mmCIF file of C-alpha atoms in Angstrom:
data_model
loop_
_atom_site.group_PDB
_atom_site.id
_atom_site.type_symbol
_atom_site.label_atom_id
_atom_site.label_comp_id
_atom_site.label_asym_id
_atom_site.label_seq_id
_atom_site.Cartn_x
_atom_site.Cartn_y
_atom_site.Cartn_z
ATOM 1 C CA MET W 1 185.639 178.693 177.270
ATOM 2 C CA LYS W 2 187.709 181.569 178.621
ATOM 3 C CA SER W 3 187.012 184.972 177.066
ATOM 4 C CA LYS W 4 185.570 183.556 173.825
ATOM 5 C CA LYS W 5 182.075 184.395 172.662
ATOM 6 C CA ILE W 6 179.473 181.951 173.929
ATOM 7 C CA ARG W 7 177.577 180.365 171.091
ATOM 8 C CA TRP W 8 173.826 180.139 171.802
ATOM 9 C CA GLY W 9 171.105 177.948 170.395
ATOM 10 C CA ILE W 10 167.399 178.605 170.996
ATOM 11 C CA LEU W 11 164.977 175.708 171.123
ATOM 12 C CA GLY W 12 161.446 176.956 170.392
ATOM 13 C CA CYS W 13 160.596 180.208 168.628
ATOM 14 C CA GLY W 14 157.575 181.544 170.554
ATOM 15 C CA ARG W 15 156.954 184.932 172.133
ATOM 16 C CA ILE W 16 159.486 184.714 174.925
ATOM 17 C CA ALA W 17 162.145 183.435 172.568
ATOM 18 C CA HIS W 18 161.757 186.624 170.517
ATOM 19 C CA LYS W 19 162.409 188.810 173.558
ATOM 20 C CA PHE W 20 165.342 186.635 174.550
ATOM 21 C CA ALA W 21 166.913 186.718 171.065
ATOM 22 C CA SER W 22 166.401 190.503 170.870
ATOM 23 C CA ASP W 23 168.326 190.992 174.114
ATOM 24 C CA LEU W 24 170.989 188.439 173.183
ATOM 25 C CA ARG W 25 171.975 190.725 170.312
ATOM 26 C CA THR W 26 172.983 193.386 172.899
ATOM 27 C CA VAL W 27 175.388 191.063 174.706
ATOM 28 C CA ASP W 28 178.959 191.407 173.396
ATOM 29 C CA SER W 29 180.018 187.982 174.741
ATOM 30 C CA ALA W 30 177.182 186.138 172.967
ATOM 31 C CA VAL W 31 176.357 185.052 169.423
ATOM 32 C CA LEU W 32 173.178 183.347 168.198
ATOM 33 C CA GLN W 33 174.507 180.311 166.483
ATOM 34 C CA ALA W 34 171.281 178.428 165.704
ATOM 35 C CA VAL W 35 167.561 178.254 166.293
ATOM 36 C CA ALA W 36 165.063 175.397 166.005
ATOM 37 C CA SER W 37 161.316 175.098 165.602
ATOM 38 C CA LYS W 38 159.201 172.250 164.383
ATOM 39 C CA ASP W 39 157.602 174.841 162.084
ATOM 40 C CA GLU W 40 160.177 175.378 159.295
ATOM 41 C CA ASN W 41 158.707 178.748 158.279
ATOM 42 C CA ARG W 42 158.781 179.968 161.827
ATOM 43 C CA ALA W 43 162.387 178.857 162.226
ATOM 44 C CA ASN W 44 163.407 180.607 159.016
ATOM 45 C CA THR W 45 161.647 183.884 159.910
ATOM 46 C CA PHE W 46 163.081 183.849 163.443
ATOM 47 C CA SER W 47 166.615 183.138 162.136
ATOM 48 C CA GLU W 48 166.413 185.980 159.645
ATOM 49 C CA THR W 49 165.070 188.430 162.211
ATOM 50 C CA TYR W 50 167.796 187.810 164.732
ATOM 51 C CA ASN W 51 170.675 186.932 162.384
ATOM 52 C CA ALA W 52 171.179 183.363 163.548
ATOM 53 C CA THR W 53 173.941 181.498 161.726
ATOM 54 C CA THR W 54 171.771 178.420 161.199
ATOM 55 C CA CYS W 55 168.139 177.325 161.597
ATOM 56 C CA TYR W 56 166.535 173.890 161.863
ATOM 57 C CA ASP W 57 163.066 172.413 161.595
ATOM 58 C CA ASN W 58 163.821 169.798 164.271
ATOM 59 C CA TYR W 59 165.410 169.779 167.710
ATOM 60 C CA GLN W 60 167.712 166.809 167.117
ATOM 61 C CA ALA W 61 169.716 168.805 164.548
ATOM 62 C CA LEU W 62 170.068 171.692 167.030
ATOM 63 C CA VAL W 63 171.449 169.574 169.857
ATOM 64 C CA SER W 64 173.774 167.690 167.442
ATOM 65 C CA ASN W 65 175.424 170.925 166.257
ATOM 66 C CA PRO W 66 179.012 170.953 167.599
ATOM 67 C CA GLU W 67 179.194 174.749 167.230
ATOM 68 C CA ILE W 68 176.757 175.405 170.064
ATOM 69 C CA ASP W 69 177.844 175.921 173.682
ATOM 70 C CA VAL W 70 174.504 176.484 175.383
ATOM 71 C CA ILE W 71 170.802 176.121 174.525
ATOM 72 C CA TYR W 72 167.978 178.245 175.774
ATOM 73 C CA ILE W 73 164.758 176.228 176.082
ATOM 74 C CA ALA W 74 161.712 178.350 175.283
ATOM 75 C CA THR W 75 158.995 175.762 174.711
ATOM 76 C CA PRO W 76 155.782 175.431 176.830
ATOM 77 C CA HIS W 77 156.140 174.191 180.460
ATOM 78 C CA THR W 78 155.255 170.560 179.881
ATOM 79 C CA PHE W 79 158.025 170.144 177.298
ATOM 80 C CA HIS W 80 160.820 171.535 179.471
ATOM 81 C CA PHE W 81 161.672 168.142 180.910
ATOM 82 C CA GLU W 82 161.891 166.341 177.562
ATOM 83 C CA HIS W 83 163.836 169.135 175.829
ATOM 84 C CA THR W 84 166.265 169.697 178.716
ATOM 85 C CA LEU W 85 167.098 165.972 178.832
ATOM 86 C CA LEU W 86 167.633 165.963 175.067
ATOM 87 C CA CYS W 87 170.171 168.782 175.389
ATOM 88 C CA LEU W 88 171.907 167.335 178.416
ATOM 89 C CA LYS W 89 172.251 163.937 176.790
ATOM 90 C CA HIS W 90 174.179 165.702 174.020
ATOM 91 C CA LYS W 91 176.256 167.480 176.642
ATOM 92 C CA LYS W 92 174.960 170.902 175.821
ATOM 93 C CA ALA W 93 174.754 173.499 178.568
ATOM 94 C CA VAL W 94 171.125 174.492 179.249
ATOM 95 C CA LEU W 95 169.292 177.642 180.312
ATOM 96 C CA CYS W 96 165.703 176.337 180.759
ATOM 97 C CA GLU W 97 162.810 178.802 180.928
ATOM 98 C CA LYS W 98 160.894 178.653 184.203
ATOM 99 C CA PRO W 99 159.439 176.459 185.603
ATOM 100 C CA MET W 100 162.301 174.079 184.959
ATOM 101 C CA GLY W 101 159.937 171.145 185.285
ATOM 102 C CA ILE W 102 156.334 170.585 186.396
ATOM 103 C CA SER W 103 157.235 168.288 189.333
ATOM 104 C CA ILE W 104 160.170 167.771 191.682
ATOM 105 C CA ALA W 105 160.750 164.314 190.161
ATOM 106 C CA GLN W 106 161.401 165.942 186.784
ATOM 107 C CA VAL W 107 163.735 168.574 188.164
ATOM 108 C CA GLN W 108 165.667 165.971 190.176
ATOM 109 C CA GLN W 109 166.175 163.878 187.043
ATOM 110 C CA MET W 110 167.341 166.924 185.045
ATOM 111 C CA ILE W 111 169.842 167.850 187.726
ATOM 112 C CA HIS W 112 171.095 164.271 188.009
ATOM 113 C CA LEU W 113 171.819 164.094 184.265
ATOM 114 C CA ALA W 114 173.502 167.475 184.260
ATOM 115 C CA GLU W 115 175.758 166.356 187.119
ATOM 116 C CA GLN W 116 176.391 162.975 185.512
ATOM 117 C CA ASN W 117 177.425 164.605 182.204
ATOM 118 C CA GLU W 118 179.204 167.495 183.913
ATOM 119 C CA VAL W 119 177.127 170.070 182.049
ATOM 120 C CA PHE W 120 175.886 173.498 183.149
ATOM 121 C CA LEU W 121 172.185 173.774 183.938
ATOM 122 C CA MET W 122 170.169 176.765 185.174
ATOM 123 C CA GLU W 123 166.524 177.705 185.512
ATOM 124 C CA ALA W 124 165.830 180.992 183.669
ATOM 125 C CA LEU W 125 164.349 183.005 186.519
ATOM 126 C CA TRP W 126 165.447 186.274 184.969
ATOM 127 C CA THR W 127 164.152 188.469 187.850
ATOM 128 C CA ALA W 128 167.081 187.290 190.049
ATOM 129 C CA PHE W 129 169.546 189.031 187.731
ATOM 130 C CA LEU W 130 167.771 192.369 187.212
ATOM 131 C CA PRO W 131 169.482 195.473 188.677
ATOM 132 C CA HIS W 132 166.468 196.590 190.707
ATOM 133 C CA TYR W 133 166.107 193.150 192.303
ATOM 134 C CA GLN W 134 169.835 192.947 193.050
ATOM 135 C CA PHE W 135 169.511 196.337 194.778
ATOM 136 C CA VAL W 136 166.661 194.992 196.965
ATOM 137 C CA LYS W 137 168.638 191.878 197.835
ATOM 138 C CA GLU W 138 171.593 193.963 198.919
ATOM 139 C CA LEU W 139 169.414 196.155 201.157
ATOM 140 C CA ILE W 140 167.889 193.091 202.820
ATOM 141 C CA VAL W 141 171.141 191.215 203.269
ATOM 142 C CA SER W 142 172.800 194.308 204.756
ATOM 143 C CA LYS W 143 170.103 194.417 207.536
ATOM 144 C CA LYS W 144 170.131 198.216 207.084
ATOM 145 C CA TYR W 145 166.442 198.292 207.936
ATOM 146 C CA GLY W 146 166.365 195.235 210.181
ATOM 147 C CA GLU W 147 164.652 191.905 209.612
ATOM 148 C CA ILE W 148 161.767 191.178 207.279
ATOM 149 C CA LEU W 149 158.373 191.199 209.046
ATOM 150 C CA GLU W 150 156.142 190.355 206.076
ATOM 151 C CA ILE W 151 156.088 190.045 202.294
ATOM 152 C CA LYS W 152 153.069 190.674 200.095
ATOM 153 C CA ALA W 153 153.346 190.095 196.350
ATOM 154 C CA ASP W 154 150.861 189.648 193.554
ATOM 155 C CA PHE W 155 150.918 188.946 189.804
ATOM 156 C CA GLY W 156 147.597 189.217 188.023
ATOM 157 C CA ILE W 157 146.670 189.534 184.340
ATOM 158 C CA ASN W 158 143.310 189.391 182.654
ATOM 159 C CA VAL W 159 143.369 186.887 179.822
ATOM 160 C CA ALA W 160 140.156 186.176 177.957
ATOM 161 C CA PHE W 161 139.085 182.556 178.176
ATOM 162 C CA ASP W 162 140.302 180.684 175.130
ATOM 163 C CA THR W 163 140.833 176.937 174.991
ATOM 164 C CA GLU W 164 143.570 177.574 172.363
ATOM 165 C CA ASN W 165 145.560 179.773 174.775
ATOM 166 C CA ARG W 166 148.254 177.785 176.588
ATOM 167 C CA LEU W 167 147.274 179.494 179.860
ATOM 168 C CA TYR W 168 143.931 177.688 179.736
ATOM 169 C CA ASN W 169 145.409 174.379 178.485
ATOM 170 C CA LYS W 170 146.095 171.805 181.178
ATOM 171 C CA GLU W 171 148.154 169.708 178.793
ATOM 172 C CA LEU W 172 150.608 172.594 178.471
ATOM 173 C CA GLY W 173 150.834 173.207 182.231
ATOM 174 C CA GLY W 174 148.412 176.155 182.074
ATOM 175 C CA GLY W 175 147.023 178.180 184.954
ATOM 176 C CA SER W 176 148.341 181.077 187.018
ATOM 177 C CA LEU W 177 150.616 179.230 189.417
ATOM 178 C CA LEU W 178 153.363 177.837 187.182
ATOM 179 C CA ASP W 179 153.293 180.705 184.699
ATOM 180 C CA ILE W 180 153.134 183.836 186.844
ATOM 181 C CA GLY W 181 152.528 182.698 190.422
ATOM 182 C CA ILE W 182 156.064 181.373 190.353
ATOM 183 C CA TYR W 183 157.429 184.982 190.567
ATOM 184 C CA PRO W 184 155.892 185.948 193.944
ATOM 185 C CA ILE W 185 156.822 182.487 195.287
ATOM 186 C CA PHE W 186 160.415 182.847 194.065
ATOM 187 C CA LEU W 187 160.633 186.226 195.691
ATOM 188 C CA ALA W 188 159.437 184.897 199.097
ATOM 189 C CA LEU W 189 161.773 181.887 198.984
ATOM 190 C CA ASP W 190 164.779 183.906 197.828
ATOM 191 C CA LEU W 191 164.380 186.462 200.568
ATOM 192 C CA LEU W 192 163.078 184.316 203.442
ATOM 193 C CA GLY W 193 164.043 180.713 202.643
ATOM 194 C CA VAL W 194 162.099 177.486 202.556
ATOM 195 C CA PRO W 195 158.674 177.877 204.283
ATOM 196 C CA LYS W 196 157.769 175.819 207.355
ATOM 197 C CA GLU W 197 154.044 175.894 206.541
ATOM 198 C CA ILE W 198 152.195 176.264 203.253
ATOM 199 C CA SER W 199 148.483 177.014 202.815
ATOM 200 C CA ALA W 200 146.741 177.732 199.548
ATOM 201 C CA LYS W 201 143.380 178.041 197.845
ATOM 202 C CA ALA W 202 142.490 178.454 194.211
ATOM 203 C CA THR W 203 139.697 178.919 191.722
ATOM 204 C CA ILE W 204 139.812 175.952 189.370
ATOM 205 C CA GLY W 205 138.301 176.748 186.012
ATOM 206 C CA LYS W 206 136.405 174.610 183.485
ATOM 207 C CA THR W 207 139.609 173.520 181.774
ATOM 208 C CA VAL W 208 140.829 172.272 185.166
ATOM 209 C CA ILE W 209 143.597 174.838 185.647
ATOM 210 C CA ASP W 210 143.991 177.374 188.476
ATOM 211 C CA GLU W 211 142.558 180.679 187.239
ATOM 212 C CA ASP W 212 143.782 182.326 190.435
ATOM 213 C CA CYS W 213 145.730 181.108 193.410
ATOM 214 C CA GLU W 214 146.188 182.565 196.896
ATOM 215 C CA VAL W 215 149.194 181.315 198.880
ATOM 216 C CA GLU W 216 150.404 181.946 202.422
ATOM 217 C CA LEU W 217 153.901 180.783 203.428
ATOM 218 C CA LYS W 218 155.076 180.796 207.002
ATOM 219 C CA HIS W 219 158.840 181.010 207.374
ATOM 220 C CA ASN W 220 161.175 181.063 210.376
ATOM 221 C CA ASN W 221 160.112 183.267 213.285
ATOM 222 C CA LYS W 222 156.528 182.984 211.990
ATOM 223 C CA VAL W 223 157.171 185.615 209.275
ATOM 224 C CA ALA W 224 154.515 185.259 206.567
ATOM 225 C CA SER W 225 154.478 185.786 202.877
ATOM 226 C CA LYS W 226 151.044 186.489 201.373
ATOM 227 C CA LEU W 227 151.049 185.818 197.639
ATOM 228 C CA PHE W 228 148.491 185.957 194.838
ATOM 229 C CA SER W 229 148.394 185.137 191.144
ATOM 230 C CA SER W 230 145.611 185.271 188.555
ATOM 231 C CA ILE W 231 144.984 185.000 184.837
ATOM 232 C CA LYS W 232 141.479 186.493 185.278
ATOM 233 C CA LYS W 233 142.208 189.613 187.365
ATOM 234 C CA LYS W 234 144.687 192.318 186.601
ATOM 235 C CA THR W 235 146.607 193.445 189.698
ATOM 236 C CA THR W 236 149.293 196.026 190.468
ATOM 237 C CA THR W 237 151.906 193.248 190.308
ATOM 238 C CA GLU W 238 154.036 194.803 192.981
ATOM 239 C CA ALA W 239 155.944 193.381 195.949
ATOM 240 C CA ILE W 240 155.794 194.944 199.370
ATOM 241 C CA ILE W 241 158.486 194.004 201.857
ATOM 242 C CA LYS W 242 157.887 195.208 205.402
ATOM 243 C CA LEU W 243 160.961 195.407 207.595
ATOM 244 C CA GLU W 244 161.541 196.512 211.184
ATOM 245 C CA ARG W 245 162.554 200.059 210.228
ATOM 246 C CA ALA W 246 161.315 200.501 206.660
ATOM 247 C CA GLU W 247 159.043 199.343 203.876
ATOM 248 C CA ILE W 248 160.439 198.402 200.475
ATOM 249 C CA VAL W 249 158.075 198.386 197.465
ATOM 250 C CA ILE W 250 159.189 196.884 194.180
ATOM 251 C CA ASN W 251 156.831 198.793 191.953
ATOM 252 C CA GLY W 252 154.756 197.112 189.297
ATOM 253 C CA ARG W 253 155.616 195.044 187.557
ATOM 254 C CA PHE W 254 158.060 193.752 190.116
ATOM 255 C CA HIS W 255 159.331 190.742 188.183
ATOM 256 C CA GLU W 256 160.623 192.800 185.234
ATOM 257 C CA PRO W 257 162.855 195.912 185.038
ATOM 258 C CA SER W 258 161.255 198.294 187.510
ATOM 259 C CA SER W 259 161.798 200.909 190.229
ATOM 260 C CA VAL W 260 162.044 200.519 194.015
ATOM 261 C CA THR W 261 160.544 202.809 196.670
ATOM 262 C CA VAL W 262 161.975 202.768 200.166
ATOM 263 C CA THR W 263 159.885 204.398 202.942
ATOM 264 C CA GLU W 264 161.521 205.055 206.278
ATOM 265 C CA GLY W 265 159.234 206.851 208.781
ATOM 266 C CA ASN W 266 157.760 209.800 206.901
ATOM 267 C CA LYS W 267 160.512 209.926 204.307
ATOM 268 C CA TYR W 268 160.588 208.004 201.054
ATOM 269 C CA GLU W 269 162.836 207.695 198.062
ATOM 270 C CA THR W 270 162.299 206.031 194.715
ATOM 271 C CA PHE W 271 165.269 204.416 192.991
ATOM 272 C CA ASN W 272 165.087 203.993 189.201
ATOM 273 C CA PHE W 273 166.939 201.380 187.206
ATOM 274 C CA PRO W 274 166.371 202.225 183.533
ATOM 275 C CA VAL W 275 167.294 199.600 180.996
ATOM 276 C CA GLU W 276 167.181 199.755 177.202
ATOM 277 C CA THR W 277 166.279 196.059 176.711
ATOM 278 C CA PHE W 278 163.548 193.696 177.821
ATOM 279 C CA GLY W 279 165.932 192.690 180.670
ATOM 280 C CA TYR W 280 166.968 189.174 179.569
ATOM 281 C CA ASN W 281 170.480 190.346 178.762
ATOM 282 C CA PHE W 282 171.396 190.243 182.489
ATOM 283 C CA GLU W 283 170.768 186.521 182.812
ATOM 284 C CA ILE W 284 172.460 185.919 179.467
ATOM 285 C CA GLU W 285 175.583 187.782 180.644
ATOM 286 C CA HIS W 286 175.535 185.726 183.847
ATOM 287 C CA VAL W 287 175.332 182.406 182.014
ATOM 288 C CA ASN W 288 178.147 183.472 179.679
ATOM 289 C CA LYS W 289 180.311 184.308 182.698
ATOM 290 C CA MET W 290 179.531 180.981 184.351
ATOM 291 C CA LEU W 291 180.490 179.081 181.176
ATOM 292 C CA GLN W 292 183.622 181.095 180.626
ATOM 293 C CA GLN W 293 184.670 180.263 184.209
ATOM 294 C CA GLY W 294 183.880 176.588 183.721
ATOM 295 C CA ASN W 295 181.113 176.520 186.372
ATOM 296 C CA LYS W 296 178.449 173.836 186.198
ATOM 297 C CA GLU W 297 175.766 175.902 187.975
ATOM 298 C CA SER W 298 174.943 179.463 188.815
ATOM 299 C CA ASP W 299 175.985 181.123 192.091
ATOM 300 C CA ILE W 300 172.914 183.394 191.931
ATOM 301 C CA MET W 301 170.298 180.806 190.793
ATOM 302 C CA PRO W 302 171.838 177.521 191.912
ATOM 303 C CA LEU W 303 170.081 174.195 191.329
ATOM 304 C CA SER W 304 169.260 173.972 195.058
ATOM 305 C CA LYS W 305 166.980 177.033 194.638
ATOM 306 C CA SER W 306 165.197 175.351 191.718
ATOM 307 C CA LEU W 307 164.615 172.300 193.875
ATOM 308 C CA GLU W 308 163.248 174.422 196.719
ATOM 309 C CA LEU W 309 161.021 176.281 194.310
ATOM 310 C CA ILE W 310 159.525 173.223 192.602
ATOM 311 C CA ALA W 311 159.041 171.473 195.958
ATOM 312 C CA THR W 312 157.024 174.469 197.134
ATOM 313 C CA LEU W 313 155.018 174.593 193.884
ATOM 314 C CA ASP W 314 154.348 170.817 194.215
ATOM 315 C CA THR W 315 153.000 171.315 197.741
ATOM 316 C CA ILE W 316 150.787 174.233 196.655
ATOM 317 C CA ARG W 317 149.314 172.085 193.859
ATOM 318 C CA LYS W 318 148.540 169.333 196.353
ATOM 319 C CA ARG W 319 146.764 171.901 198.571
ATOM 320 C CA ILE W 320 144.558 173.079 195.690
ATOM 321 C CA ASN W 321 144.083 169.553 194.268
ATOM 322 C CA LEU W 322 145.677 170.368 190.898
ATOM 323 C CA GLU W 323 147.577 167.664 189.015
ATOM 324 C CA TYR W 324 149.316 167.769 185.636
#
């Protein structure tokens, strides 16, 4: 696949797929080859909006198209497993929206099939590829301000109760943890590694999903991450990283294109990273590069990180007695 344009397919035409397709148009090395939705009208409208070459009213036709290199899976959480396996069985590279699965057993099976068929697979945790987050990672890795002492991160939105909304639908993997709580947890794991201890408590709503979830992770050297997510309370959605000689704040909302404030003593500086897109183009460019190089997994979001992430999420769900 050296140097050629990477031909994308999109499976599912919901809200996040629109943002993804909009940003894909800005990537020179990508072309939107086909889209698929079980709703024919939705597929047609989506295809026309983003100039896809082809559209389908079923997923089988999408994965059978020989003109597609990679498929972005944008369906609800509980369908990720089924749809990823469908793509991998047809030897299509996959970028699967987070969470990659709703249990470690699912993710292990997805990875096994990708390895068996020698196909690229990556979880779409777009934050990892954003310029402001890469900047923070570089500062931490450089040890310029010493070791991390503590991380605090939250992600809260106020969504009116509605049984039709997927966030309140247990069958669709609803709740705060898997949808938005995954971002603070990813941040903690990415910067501090797998936790040694996990404690959590949650408010379980009447549709038996977590309306909010409070998590504390203890890492090596007893460093703690204090994390919070909610679909009932709006928060600043910022991340505060305390180091030995400074404090780094990823300003709200930390998981999407944002600014970073570094405070050292009584001096502070804010670094801005303006982008003209939603920000999905950075992960698209990365996937294109991986495919052009013939890689079967990402060097920034490798499958080992997806396993660590889902293992942590599984443990948290056990702590709060939440099953899907």
